[in-house]
């Protein structure tokens, strides 16, 4: 890591509390290495649309216990995820670039309760969590651009008020 | 091709979503999650000297590339992988929604609510603007969303992610069953 990065990157604490992506890769790649994440995103976007988990109607069914679909999707996704992570740890798997795969714990904060409830409210109103907001825009419901910008504003206001909120 | 164009059942879609976790780990040690992209957008566009937004967002650019991919993938599905059929919903829900004059199932979100003409009405502001604000504020306060907590966090057996997931569901239950009926009547 360059000294410049060390000097400017002062919030490892904050990042480990809040960002989901805290793994520090020591490898430096050309920009086009990031294109593989575009492909991953394309796959995820297709799955989100084709499974209809981005549908406001499916979300209403879920919260009214009128359909098993969403529970089946989330439940089987978690099951596959647990097995995958267990195998990765069991065999000390490496990335395609040869780095050891590391997973970080999610520390508890009261924000998971208060923020979780607030997000739940928003999820039921908009019928979308952050991934589906992006997917709905791609799927042609362009007015969701406003909802996405509002979500960015919500994130910004959280950052602004962060020190005053209970954690 | 026909079965691809139809909506995918949960037992196909769920495991595929679960595989996003190892896919991103193998690609470059990345933890699956979407809501951080909103924070990176703040950090990139309007950090305003707020410590929460002062970090090396360029190191997290993979996450912004990933969400750009979601938009592109959703567009590809719409263009090439869709049978353009209306969404099939539970008849109880359809009955309830018809009472709120919602009957257009041609899009994944009801066109009677989510449209440009509605944007500056009370109902439109609540559903499209206030709802989005809660999603952005709540996910960041909770430290993750459905993907970061409910999928990635639970996959790594993190109990705080279970707390978060239970609260997501509790908030959704309260809103959908006790508050939303009043908002839909507006």
PDB file of N, CA, C and O in Angstrom, chain A residues 73-125:
ATOM      1  N   UNK A  73     -36.964 -18.042  -2.123  1.00  0.00           N
ATOM      2  CA  UNK A  73     -35.791 -17.436  -2.762  1.00  0.00           C
ATOM      3  C   UNK A  73     -34.731 -17.115  -1.707  1.00  0.00           C
ATOM      4  O   UNK A  73     -33.571 -17.542  -1.818  1.00  0.00           O
ATOM      5  N   UNK A  74     -35.135 -16.379  -0.658  1.00  0.00           N
ATOM      6  CA  UNK A  74     -34.147 -15.953   0.343  1.00  0.00           C
ATOM      7  C   UNK A  74     -33.603 -17.171   1.091  1.00  0.00           C
ATOM      8  O   UNK A  74     -32.396 -17.306   1.303  1.00  0.00           O
ATOM      9  N   UNK A  75     -34.502 -18.103   1.465  1.00  0.00           N
ATOM     10  CA  UNK A  75     -34.072 -19.281   2.211  1.00  0.00           C
ATOM     11  C   UNK A  75     -33.076 -20.130   1.439  1.00  0.00           C
ATOM     12  O   UNK A  75     -32.026 -20.515   1.969  1.00  0.00           O
ATOM     13  N   UNK A  76     -33.378 -20.405   0.165  1.00  0.00           N
ATOM     14  CA  UNK A  76     -32.465 -21.260  -0.604  1.00  0.00           C
ATOM     15  C   UNK A  76     -31.179 -20.509  -0.946  1.00  0.00           C
ATOM     16  O   UNK A  76     -30.101 -21.113  -1.026  1.00  0.00           O
ATOM     17  N   UNK A  77     -31.263 -19.174  -1.100  1.00  0.00           N
ATOM     18  CA  UNK A  77     -30.040 -18.386  -1.340  1.00  0.00           C
ATOM     19  C   UNK A  77     -29.122 -18.471  -0.121  1.00  0.00           C
ATOM     20  O   UNK A  77     -27.905 -18.680  -0.258  1.00  0.00           O
ATOM     21  N   UNK A  78     -29.695 -18.348   1.065  1.00  0.00           N
ATOM     22  CA  UNK A  78     -28.889 -18.421   2.286  1.00  0.00           C
ATOM     23  C   UNK A  78     -28.293 -19.817   2.437  1.00  0.00           C
ATOM     24  O   UNK A  78     -27.113 -19.967   2.780  1.00  0.00           O
ATOM     25  N   UNK A  79     -29.086 -20.851   2.145  1.00  0.00           N
ATOM     26  CA  UNK A  79     -28.574 -22.218   2.266  1.00  0.00           C
ATOM     27  C   UNK A  79     -27.371 -22.427   1.358  1.00  0.00           C
ATOM     28  O   UNK A  79     -26.329 -22.945   1.795  1.00  0.00           O
ATOM     29  N   UNK A  80     -27.482 -21.998   0.105  1.00  0.00           N
ATOM     30  CA  UNK A  80     -26.360 -22.144  -0.832  1.00  0.00           C
ATOM     31  C   UNK A  80     -25.174 -21.290  -0.382  1.00  0.00           C
ATOM     32  O   UNK A  80     -24.016 -21.710  -0.458  1.00  0.00           O
ATOM     33  N   UNK A  81     -25.476 -20.088   0.140  1.00  0.00           N
ATOM     34  CA  UNK A  81     -24.406 -19.216   0.618  1.00  0.00           C
ATOM     35  C   UNK A  81     -23.656 -19.819   1.792  1.00  0.00           C
ATOM     36  O   UNK A  81     -22.417 -19.773   1.841  1.00  0.00           O
ATOM     37  N   UNK A  82     -24.407 -20.409   2.746  1.00  0.00           N
ATOM     38  CA  UNK A  82     -23.764 -21.008   3.927  1.00  0.00           C
ATOM     39  C   UNK A  82     -22.839 -22.153   3.507  1.00  0.00           C
ATOM     40  O   UNK A  82     -21.693 -22.239   3.956  1.00  0.00           O
ATOM     41  N   UNK A  83     -23.343 -23.006   2.609  1.00  0.00           N
ATOM     42  CA  UNK A  83     -22.524 -24.133   2.151  1.00  0.00           C
ATOM     43  C   UNK A  83     -21.276 -23.614   1.429  1.00  0.00           C
ATOM     44  O   UNK A  83     -20.157 -24.085   1.653  1.00  0.00           O
ATOM     45  N   UNK A  84     -21.457 -22.595   0.573  1.00  0.00           N
ATOM     46  CA  UNK A  84     -20.320 -22.046  -0.182  1.00  0.00           C
ATOM     47  C   UNK A  84     -19.262 -21.486   0.749  1.00  0.00           C
ATOM     48  O   UNK A  84     -18.062 -21.769   0.588  1.00  0.00           O
ATOM     49  N   UNK A  85     -19.703 -20.671   1.729  1.00  0.00           N
ATOM     50  CA  UNK A  85     -18.734 -20.052   2.636  1.00  0.00           C
ATOM     51  C   UNK A  85     -18.041 -21.123   3.477  1.00  0.00           C
ATOM     52  O   UNK A  85     -16.833 -21.064   3.707  1.00  0.00           O
ATOM     53  N   UNK A  86     -18.800 -22.141   3.899  1.00  0.00           N
ATOM     54  CA  UNK A  86     -18.211 -23.223   4.681  1.00  0.00           C
ATOM     55  C   UNK A  86     -17.126 -23.937   3.865  1.00  0.00           C
ATOM     56  O   UNK A  86     -16.023 -24.201   4.368  1.00  0.00           O
ATOM     57  N   UNK A  87     -17.420 -24.206   2.596  1.00  0.00           N
ATOM     58  CA  UNK A  87     -16.439 -24.890   1.740  1.00  0.00           C
ATOM     59  C   UNK A  87     -15.203 -24.009   1.524  1.00  0.00           C
ATOM     60  O   UNK A  87     -14.069 -24.500   1.537  1.00  0.00           O
ATOM     61  N   UNK A  88     -15.440 -22.707   1.322  1.00  0.00           N
ATOM     62  CA  UNK A  88     -14.323 -21.784   1.109  1.00  0.00           C
ATOM     63  C   UNK A  88     -13.392 -21.774   2.323  1.00  0.00           C
ATOM     64  O   UNK A  88     -12.172 -21.829   2.194  1.00  0.00           O
ATOM     65  N   UNK A  89     -13.993 -21.748   3.519  1.00  0.00           N
ATOM     66  CA  UNK A  89     -13.179 -21.761   4.744  1.00  0.00           C
ATOM     67  C   UNK A  89     -12.505 -23.115   4.932  1.00  0.00           C
ATOM     68  O   UNK A  89     -11.327 -23.194   5.289  1.00  0.00           O
ATOM     69  N   UNK A  90     -13.250 -24.177   4.694  1.00  0.00           N
ATOM     70  CA  UNK A  90     -12.764 -25.546   4.907  1.00  0.00           C
ATOM     71  C   UNK A  90     -11.517 -25.815   4.057  1.00  0.00           C
ATOM     72  O   UNK A  90     -10.569 -26.446   4.503  1.00  0.00           O
ATOM     73  N   UNK A  91     -11.537 -25.319   2.812  1.00  0.00           N
ATOM     74  CA  UNK A  91     -10.429 -25.607   1.899  1.00  0.00           C
ATOM     75  C   UNK A  91      -9.506 -24.415   1.695  1.00  0.00           C
ATOM     76  O   UNK A  91      -8.686 -24.412   0.770  1.00  0.00           O
ATOM     77  N   UNK A  92      -9.622 -23.386   2.562  1.00  0.00           N
ATOM     78  CA  UNK A  92      -8.762 -22.200   2.450  1.00  0.00           C
ATOM     79  C   UNK A  92      -8.676 -21.709   1.006  1.00  0.00           C
ATOM     80  O   UNK A  92      -7.582 -21.478   0.475  1.00  0.00           O
ATOM     81  N   UNK A  93      -9.824 -21.556   0.390  1.00  0.00           N
ATOM     82  CA  UNK A  93      -9.851 -21.259  -1.038  1.00  0.00           C
ATOM     83  C   UNK A  93      -9.196 -19.916  -1.344  1.00  0.00           C
ATOM     84  O   UNK A  93      -9.140 -19.020  -0.501  1.00  0.00           O
ATOM     85  N   UNK A  94      -8.670 -19.814  -2.549  1.00  0.00           N
ATOM     86  CA  UNK A  94      -8.033 -18.573  -3.006  1.00  0.00           C
ATOM     87  C   UNK A  94      -8.845 -17.956  -4.137  1.00  0.00           C
ATOM     88  O   UNK A  94      -9.602 -18.644  -4.825  1.00  0.00           O
ATOM     89  N   UNK A  95      -8.651 -16.641  -4.329  1.00  0.00           N
ATOM     90  CA  UNK A  95      -9.325 -15.968  -5.438  1.00  0.00           C
ATOM     91  C   UNK A  95      -8.657 -16.378  -6.748  1.00  0.00           C
ATOM     92  O   UNK A  95      -7.595 -17.015  -6.746  1.00  0.00           O
ATOM     93  N   UNK A  96      -9.259 -15.964  -7.866  1.00  0.00           N
ATOM     94  CA  UNK A  96      -8.668 -16.296  -9.166  1.00  0.00           C
ATOM     95  C   UNK A  96      -7.318 -15.613  -9.338  1.00  0.00           C
ATOM     96  O   UNK A  96      -6.536 -15.980 -10.207  1.00  0.00           O
ATOM     97  N   UNK A  97      -7.025 -14.601  -8.487  1.00  0.00           N
ATOM     98  CA  UNK A  97      -5.716 -13.949  -8.550  1.00  0.00           C
ATOM     99  C   UNK A  97      -4.748 -14.529  -7.521  1.00  0.00           C
ATOM    100  O   UNK A  97      -3.653 -13.999  -7.340  1.00  0.00           O
ATOM    101  N   UNK A  98      -5.168 -15.585  -6.826  1.00  0.00           N
ATOM    102  CA  UNK A  98      -4.261 -16.286  -5.925  1.00  0.00           C
ATOM    103  C   UNK A  98      -4.203 -15.749  -4.506  1.00  0.00           C
ATOM    104  O   UNK A  98      -3.390 -16.213  -3.709  1.00  0.00           O
ATOM    105  N   UNK A  99      -5.068 -14.775  -4.170  1.00  0.00           N
ATOM    106  CA  UNK A  99      -5.098 -14.279  -2.792  1.00  0.00           C
ATOM    107  C   UNK A  99      -5.976 -15.182  -1.935  1.00  0.00           C
ATOM    108  O   UNK A  99      -6.981 -15.708  -2.417  1.00  0.00           O
ATOM    109  N   UNK A 100      -5.643 -15.284  -0.656  1.00  0.00           N
ATOM    110  CA  UNK A 100      -6.481 -16.066   0.243  1.00  0.00           C
ATOM    111  C   UNK A 100      -7.813 -15.330   0.455  1.00  0.00           C
ATOM    112  O   UNK A 100      -7.827 -14.122   0.660  1.00  0.00           O
ATOM    113  N   UNK A 101      -8.902 -16.066   0.383  1.00  0.00           N
ATOM    114  CA  UNK A 101     -10.218 -15.446   0.606  1.00  0.00           C
ATOM    115  C   UNK A 101     -10.429 -15.245   2.101  1.00  0.00           C
ATOM    116  O   UNK A 101     -10.235 -16.159   2.897  1.00  0.00           O
ATOM    117  N   UNK A 102     -10.771 -14.017   2.474  1.00  0.00           N
ATOM    118  CA  UNK A 102     -11.007 -13.718   3.884  1.00  0.00           C
ATOM    119  C   UNK A 102     -12.411 -13.155   4.055  1.00  0.00           C
ATOM    120  O   UNK A 102     -12.891 -12.391   3.220  1.00  0.00           O
ATOM    121  N   UNK A 103     -13.060 -13.531   5.150  1.00  0.00           N
ATOM    122  CA  UNK A 103     -14.384 -12.991   5.466  1.00  0.00           C
ATOM    123  C   UNK A 103     -14.308 -12.272   6.794  1.00  0.00           C
ATOM    124  O   UNK A 103     -13.580 -12.682   7.683  1.00  0.00           O
ATOM    125  N   UNK A 104     -15.054 -11.189   6.877  1.00  0.00           N
ATOM    126  CA  UNK A 104     -14.984 -10.361   8.081  1.00  0.00           C
ATOM    127  C   UNK A 104     -16.285 -10.448   8.860  1.00  0.00           C
ATOM    128  O   UNK A 104     -17.359 -10.507   8.271  1.00  0.00           O
ATOM    129  N   UNK A 105     -16.188 -10.416  10.203  1.00  0.00           N
ATOM    130  CA  UNK A 105     -17.404 -10.445  11.011  1.00  0.00           C
ATOM    131  C   UNK A 105     -18.182  -9.144  10.866  1.00  0.00           C
ATOM    132  O   UNK A 105     -17.617  -8.096  10.550  1.00  0.00           O
ATOM    133  N   UNK A 106     -19.493  -9.229  11.064  1.00  0.00           N
ATOM    134  CA  UNK A 106     -20.349  -8.032  11.076  1.00  0.00           C
ATOM    135  C   UNK A 106     -20.586  -7.680  12.537  1.00  0.00           C
ATOM    136  O   UNK A 106     -21.358  -8.367  13.214  1.00  0.00           O
ATOM    137  N   UNK A 107     -19.938  -6.647  13.063  1.00  0.00           N
ATOM    138  CA  UNK A 107     -20.137  -6.331  14.478  1.00  0.00           C
ATOM    139  C   UNK A 107     -21.551  -5.844  14.754  1.00  0.00           C
ATOM    140  O   UNK A 107     -22.176  -5.223  13.893  1.00  0.00           O
ATOM    141  N   UNK A 108     -22.037  -6.131  15.966  1.00  0.00           N
ATOM    142  CA  UNK A 108     -23.398  -5.718  16.310  1.00  0.00           C
ATOM    143  C   UNK A 108     -23.440  -4.225  16.607  1.00  0.00           C
ATOM    144  O   UNK A 108     -22.514  -3.666  17.190  1.00  0.00           O
ATOM    145  N   UNK A 109     -24.508  -3.568  16.172  1.00  0.00           N
ATOM    146  CA  UNK A 109     -24.782  -2.209  16.631  1.00  0.00           C
ATOM    147  C   UNK A 109     -26.294  -2.074  16.741  1.00  0.00           C
ATOM    148  O   UNK A 109     -27.045  -2.813  16.082  1.00  0.00           O
ATOM    149  N   UNK A 110     -26.751  -1.144  17.581  1.00  0.00           N
ATOM    150  CA  UNK A 110     -28.196  -0.933  17.708  1.00  0.00           C
ATOM    151  C   UNK A 110     -28.804  -0.490  16.387  1.00  0.00           C
ATOM    152  O   UNK A 110     -30.016  -0.582  16.192  1.00  0.00           O
ATOM    153  N   UNK A 111     -27.950   0.021  15.489  1.00  0.00           N
ATOM    154  CA  UNK A 111     -28.422   0.443  14.179  1.00  0.00           C
ATOM    155  C   UNK A 111     -29.099  -0.682  13.424  1.00  0.00           C
ATOM    156  O   UNK A 111     -30.010  -0.456  12.635  1.00  0.00           O
ATOM    157  N   UNK A 112     -28.656  -1.921  13.682  1.00  0.00           N
ATOM    158  CA  UNK A 112     -29.289  -3.053  12.997  1.00  0.00           C
ATOM    159  C   UNK A 112     -30.756  -3.173  13.389  1.00  0.00           C
ATOM    160  O   UNK A 112     -31.571  -3.672  12.618  1.00  0.00           O
ATOM    161  N   UNK A 113     -31.094  -2.703  14.594  1.00  0.00           N
ATOM    162  CA  UNK A 113     -32.503  -2.736  15.032  1.00  0.00           C
ATOM    163  C   UNK A 113     -33.256  -1.514  14.478  1.00  0.00           C
ATOM    164  O   UNK A 113     -34.220  -1.660  13.729  1.00  0.00           O
ATOM    165  N   UNK A 114     -32.779  -0.308  14.818  1.00  0.00           N
ATOM    166  CA  UNK A 114     -33.492   0.903  14.394  1.00  0.00           C
ATOM    167  C   UNK A 114     -33.452   1.049  12.869  1.00  0.00           C
ATOM    168  O   UNK A 114     -34.476   1.279  12.227  1.00  0.00           O
ATOM    169  N   UNK A 115     -32.255   0.937  12.319  1.00  0.00           N
ATOM    170  CA  UNK A 115     -32.113   1.058  10.865  1.00  0.00           C
ATOM    171  C   UNK A 115     -32.847  -0.063  10.152  1.00  0.00           C
ATOM    172  O   UNK A 115     -33.450   0.150   9.107  1.00  0.00           O
ATOM    173  N   UNK A 116     -32.782  -1.264  10.744  1.00  0.00           N
ATOM    174  CA  UNK A 116     -33.452  -2.413  10.136  1.00  0.00           C
ATOM    175  C   UNK A 116     -34.955  -2.189  10.022  1.00  0.00           C
ATOM    176  O   UNK A 116     -35.553  -2.461   8.983  1.00  0.00           O
ATOM    177  N   UNK A 117     -35.549  -1.658  11.106  1.00  0.00           N
ATOM    178  CA  UNK A 117     -36.989  -1.391  11.074  1.00  0.00           C
ATOM    179  C   UNK A 117     -37.319  -0.313  10.035  1.00  0.00           C
ATOM    180  O   UNK A 117     -38.274  -0.454   9.263  1.00  0.00           O
ATOM    181  N   UNK A 118     -36.505   0.759  10.013  1.00  0.00           N
ATOM    182  CA  UNK A 118     -36.761   1.845   9.052  1.00  0.00           C
ATOM    183  C   UNK A 118     -36.646   1.327   7.619  1.00  0.00           C
ATOM    184  O   UNK A 118     -37.475   1.642   6.756  1.00  0.00           O
ATOM    185  N   UNK A 119     -35.620   0.517   7.373  1.00  0.00           N
ATOM    186  CA  UNK A 119     -35.485  -0.057   6.028  1.00  0.00           C
ATOM    187  C   UNK A 119     -36.680  -0.959   5.715  1.00  0.00           C
ATOM    188  O   UNK A 119     -37.192  -0.947   4.590  1.00  0.00           O
ATOM    189  N   UNK A 120     -37.141  -1.719   6.713  1.00  0.00           N
ATOM    190  CA  UNK A 120     -38.310  -2.580   6.499  1.00  0.00           C
ATOM    191  C   UNK A 120     -39.522  -1.778   6.058  1.00  0.00           C
ATOM    192  O   UNK A 120     -40.241  -2.173   5.129  1.00  0.00           O
ATOM    193  N   UNK A 121     -39.729  -0.611   6.700  1.00  0.00           N
ATOM    194  CA  UNK A 121     -40.825   0.272   6.293  1.00  0.00           C
ATOM    195  C   UNK A 121     -40.663   0.655   4.812  1.00  0.00           C
ATOM    196  O   UNK A 121     -41.602   0.568   4.028  1.00  0.00           O
ATOM    197  N   UNK A 122     -39.456   1.095   4.477  1.00  0.00           N
ATOM    198  CA  UNK A 122     -39.199   1.541   3.109  1.00  0.00           C
ATOM    199  C   UNK A 122     -39.341   0.416   2.095  1.00  0.00           C
ATOM    200  O   UNK A 122     -39.833   0.623   0.988  1.00  0.00           O
ATOM    201  N   UNK A 123     -38.923  -0.780   2.503  1.00  0.00           N
ATOM    202  CA  UNK A 123     -39.003  -1.957   1.618  1.00  0.00           C
ATOM    203  C   UNK A 123     -40.464  -2.251   1.277  1.00  0.00           C
ATOM    204  O   UNK A 123     -40.820  -2.520   0.124  1.00  0.00           O
ATOM    205  N   UNK A 124     -41.341  -2.188   2.293  1.00  0.00           N
ATOM    206  CA  UNK A 124     -42.757  -2.482   2.048  1.00  0.00           C
ATOM    207  C   UNK A 124     -43.425  -1.376   1.218  1.00  0.00           C
ATOM    208  O   UNK A 124     -44.302  -1.662   0.406  1.00  0.00           O
ATOM    209  N   UNK A 125     -43.000  -0.121   1.411  1.00  0.00           N
ATOM    210  CA  UNK A 125     -43.618   0.971   0.642  1.00  0.00           C
ATOM    211  C   UNK A 125     -43.189   0.913  -0.824  1.00  0.00           C
ATOM    212  O   UNK A 125     -44.021   0.908  -1.729  1.00  0.00           O
TER     213      UNK A 125
END
